[in-house]
Amino acid sequence: MKIKNGFTKRNIAGSEIVVPVGKTAKEFNGMITLNETGAFLWDCYTEEETVDGAVRALLGEYDVDEATARRDVEGFVKMLKDNGLIEE
C-alpha cells in the first residue's frame, strides 16, 4: 500500500496536516489533521509499505506493545482507505 499521488503532509502552525495538491485539490475538499503517530505512519506509507512493516517501524520508533501498534496501524490504514488516500 502507498499514499496516492496528489496528497502531501504539511506542518502548519505546529500541526501536521494532510492536504490535496494539484488537480486532487479539486476532487478532495478537505484536510486531515494527524497526531504524532499518524504523521509517522503517513511517512511510512509515502513509499510502498505493508501493515506488518508499518507495525515493525512503529515498534522501533515508540515504546509500545505489538498489539497496540497493530491496532494503531490498522486504524490508520482504515482511515486512509475510507478517505481514498491509499493505493493497494
Coordinates of N, CA and C in Angstrom, one line a residue:
M1 N 0.8 -1.2 0.0 CA 0.0 0.0 0.0 C 0.9 1.2 0.0
K2 N 0.3 2.3 -0.6 CA 1.1 3.5 -0.7 C 0.1 4.7 -0.8
I3 N 0.5 5.9 -0.2 CA -0.3 7.1 -0.3 C -0.4 7.4 -1.8
K4 N -1.6 7.8 -2.2 CA -1.8 8.2 -3.6 C -1.1 9.5 -3.9
N5 N -0.7 9.7 -5.1 CA -0.2 11.0 -5.5 C -1.3 12.0 -5.4
G6 N -0.9 13.2 -5.1 CA -1.9 14.3 -5.0 C -2.2 14.7 -3.6
F7 N -1.5 14.1 -2.6 CA -1.7 14.5 -1.2 C -0.3 14.7 -0.6
T8 N -0.2 15.7 0.3 CA 1.0 15.9 0.9 C 0.8 16.3 2.4
K9 N 1.8 16.1 3.2 CA 1.7 16.4 4.6 C 2.5 17.7 4.8
R10 N 1.8 18.7 5.5 CA 2.5 20.0 5.8 C 2.4 20.3 7.3
N11 N 3.4 20.9 7.8 CA 3.3 21.4 9.2 C 2.8 22.8 9.1
I12 N 1.7 23.0 9.7 CA 1.0 24.3 9.7 C 0.8 24.7 11.2
A13 N 1.4 25.8 11.6 CA 1.3 26.3 13.0 C 1.5 25.1 14.0
G14 N 2.5 24.3 13.8 CA 2.8 23.2 14.7 C 1.9 21.9 14.6
S15 N 1.0 21.9 13.6 CA 0.1 20.7 13.4 C 0.5 20.1 12.1
E16 N 0.5 18.8 12.1 CA 0.7 18.0 10.8 C -0.6 17.9 10.1
I17 N -0.7 18.4 8.9 CA -2.0 18.5 8.1 C -1.7 17.8 6.8
V18 N -2.7 16.9 6.4 CA -2.6 16.4 5.0 C -3.6 17.2 4.2
V19 N -3.0 17.7 3.0 CA -3.8 18.5 2.1 C -3.7 17.9 0.7
P20 N -4.7 18.1 -0.1 CA -4.6 17.8 -1.5 C -3.8 18.8 -2.3
V21 N -3.1 18.4 -3.3 CA -2.4 19.3 -4.1 C -2.7 19.1 -5.6
G22 N -2.5 20.1 -6.4 CA -2.7 19.9 -7.9 C -4.2 19.6 -8.2
K23 N -4.4 18.8 -9.2 CA -5.8 18.5 -9.6 C -6.6 17.8 -8.5
T24 N -5.9 17.1 -7.6 CA -6.6 16.5 -6.5 C -7.3 17.5 -5.6
A25 N -6.8 18.7 -5.5 CA -7.5 19.7 -4.7 C -8.9 20.0 -5.2
K26 N -9.2 19.8 -6.5 CA -10.5 20.0 -7.0 C -11.4 18.8 -6.6
E27 N -10.8 17.6 -6.4 CA -11.6 16.4 -6.1 C -11.8 16.2 -4.7
F28 N -10.9 16.6 -3.8 CA -10.9 16.3 -2.4 C -11.0 17.6 -1.7
N29 N -12.2 17.8 -1.1 CA -12.4 19.1 -0.4 C -12.3 18.9 1.1
G30 N -11.1 19.1 1.6 CA -10.9 18.9 3.0 C -9.4 18.8 3.3
M31 N -9.2 18.5 4.6 CA -7.8 18.3 5.1 C -7.9 17.4 6.3
I32 N -6.8 16.7 6.6 CA -6.8 15.8 7.7 C -5.7 16.2 8.6
T33 N -6.0 16.3 9.9 CA -5.0 16.6 10.9 C -4.5 15.3 11.5
L34 N -3.2 15.2 11.6 CA -2.5 14.0 12.1 C -1.9 14.2 13.5
N35 N -2.0 13.3 14.3 CA -1.2 13.3 15.6 C 0.2 12.9 15.3
E36 N 1.0 12.8 16.3 CA 2.4 12.4 16.1 C 2.6 11.0 15.5
T37 N 1.8 10.1 16.0 CA 1.8 8.7 15.4 C 1.3 8.7 14.0
G38 N 0.2 9.4 13.7 CA -0.3 9.5 12.4 C 0.7 10.1 11.4
A39 N 1.4 11.1 11.8 CA 2.4 11.7 10.9 C 3.5 10.7 10.7
F40 N 3.9 10.0 11.7 CA 5.0 8.9 11.5 C 4.5 7.9 10.5
L41 N 3.3 7.4 10.7 CA 2.7 6.4 9.8 C 2.5 6.9 8.4
W42 N 2.1 8.2 8.3 CA 2.0 8.8 6.9 C 3.3 8.7 6.2
D43 N 4.4 9.0 6.9 CA 5.7 9.0 6.3 C 6.1 7.5 5.9
C44 N 5.6 6.6 6.6 CA 5.9 5.2 6.3 C 5.2 4.8 5.0
Y45 N 4.0 5.3 4.8 CA 3.2 5.0 3.6 C 3.4 5.9 2.4
T46 N 4.4 6.8 2.5 CA 4.7 7.6 1.3 C 5.4 6.7 0.3
E47 N 6.0 5.6 0.8 CA 6.6 4.6 0.0 C 5.7 3.3 0.2
E48 N 5.9 2.3 -0.7 CA 5.2 1.1 -0.6 C 5.4 0.4 0.8
E49 N 4.4 0.1 1.5 CA 4.5 -0.5 2.8 C 3.4 -1.4 3.1
T50 N 3.7 -2.4 3.9 CA 2.7 -3.4 4.4 C 2.3 -3.0 5.8
V51 N 1.2 -3.6 6.3 CA 0.8 -3.4 7.7 C 1.9 -3.9 8.6
D52 N 2.4 -5.1 8.3 CA 3.4 -5.7 9.2 C 4.7 -4.8 9.2
G53 N 5.0 -4.2 8.0 CA 6.2 -3.4 8.0 C 6.0 -2.1 8.8
A54 N 4.8 -1.5 8.7 CA 4.5 -0.3 9.5 C 4.4 -0.6 11.0
V55 N 3.9 -1.8 11.4 CA 3.9 -2.2 12.8 C 5.4 -2.3 13.3
R56 N 6.3 -2.9 12.5 CA 7.7 -3.0 12.9 C 8.3 -1.6 13.0
A57 N 8.0 -0.7 12.1 CA 8.5 0.6 12.2 C 8.1 1.3 13.4
L58 N 6.8 1.2 13.7 CA 6.2 1.8 14.9 C 6.8 1.3 16.2
L59 N 7.1 -0.1 16.2 CA 7.7 -0.7 17.4 C 9.1 -0.2 17.6
G60 N 9.8 0.1 16.4 CA 11.2 0.6 16.5 C 11.3 2.1 16.9
E61 N 10.2 2.8 16.7 CA 10.2 4.2 17.0 C 9.6 4.6 18.4
Y62 N 8.6 3.8 18.8 CA 7.9 4.2 20.0 C 7.9 3.0 21.0
D63 N 7.8 3.4 22.3 CA 7.7 2.4 23.3 C 6.3 2.0 23.5
V64 N 5.9 1.0 22.6 CA 4.5 0.5 22.6 C 4.5 -1.0 22.4
D65 N 3.5 -1.7 22.9 CA 3.5 -3.2 22.7 C 2.9 -3.5 21.3
E66 N 3.2 -4.7 20.8 CA 2.8 -5.0 19.4 C 1.3 -5.0 19.2
A67 N 0.5 -5.4 20.1 CA -1.0 -5.3 19.9 C -1.4 -3.9 19.7
T68 N -0.9 -3.0 20.5 CA -1.3 -1.6 20.4 C -0.8 -1.0 19.1
A69 N 0.4 -1.3 18.7 CA 1.0 -0.9 17.4 C 0.1 -1.4 16.3
R70 N -0.2 -2.6 16.3 CA -1.0 -3.2 15.2 C -2.4 -2.6 15.1
R71 N -3.0 -2.3 16.3 CA -4.3 -1.7 16.3 C -4.2 -0.3 15.7
D72 N -3.2 0.5 16.1 CA -3.0 1.8 15.6 C -2.8 1.8 14.1
V73 N -1.9 0.9 13.6 CA -1.6 0.9 12.1 C -2.9 0.5 11.4
E74 N -3.6 -0.5 11.9 CA -4.8 -1.0 11.2 C -5.9 0.2 11.1
G75 N -6.0 0.9 12.2 CA -6.9 2.0 12.3 C -6.5 3.1 11.3
F76 N -5.2 3.4 11.2 CA -4.7 4.4 10.3 C -5.0 4.0 8.9
V77 N -4.7 2.8 8.5 CA -4.9 2.3 7.2 C -6.4 2.4 6.8
K78 N -7.3 2.1 7.8 CA -8.7 2.2 7.5 C -9.1 3.6 7.2
M79 N -8.5 4.6 8.0 CA -8.8 6.0 7.8 C -8.3 6.4 6.4
L80 N -7.2 5.9 6.0 CA -6.7 6.2 4.6 C -7.6 5.7 3.6
K81 N -8.0 4.4 3.7 CA -8.9 3.8 2.8 C -10.3 4.5 2.7
D82 N -10.8 4.8 3.9 CA -12.1 5.5 4.0 C -12.1 6.8 3.3
N83 N -11.0 7.5 3.2 CA -10.8 8.8 2.6 C -10.2 8.8 1.2
G84 N -10.0 7.5 0.7 CA -9.5 7.4 -0.6 C -8.1 7.9 -0.8
L85 N -7.3 7.8 0.2 CA -5.9 8.3 0.2 C -4.8 7.3 -0.1
I86 N -5.2 6.0 -0.3 CA -4.2 5.0 -0.4 C -4.4 4.1 -1.6
E87 N -3.3 3.7 -2.2 CA -3.3 2.7 -3.3 C -3.0 1.3 -2.7
E88 N -3.7 0.3 -3.2 CA -3.4 -1.0 -2.7 C -2.7 -1.8 -3.7

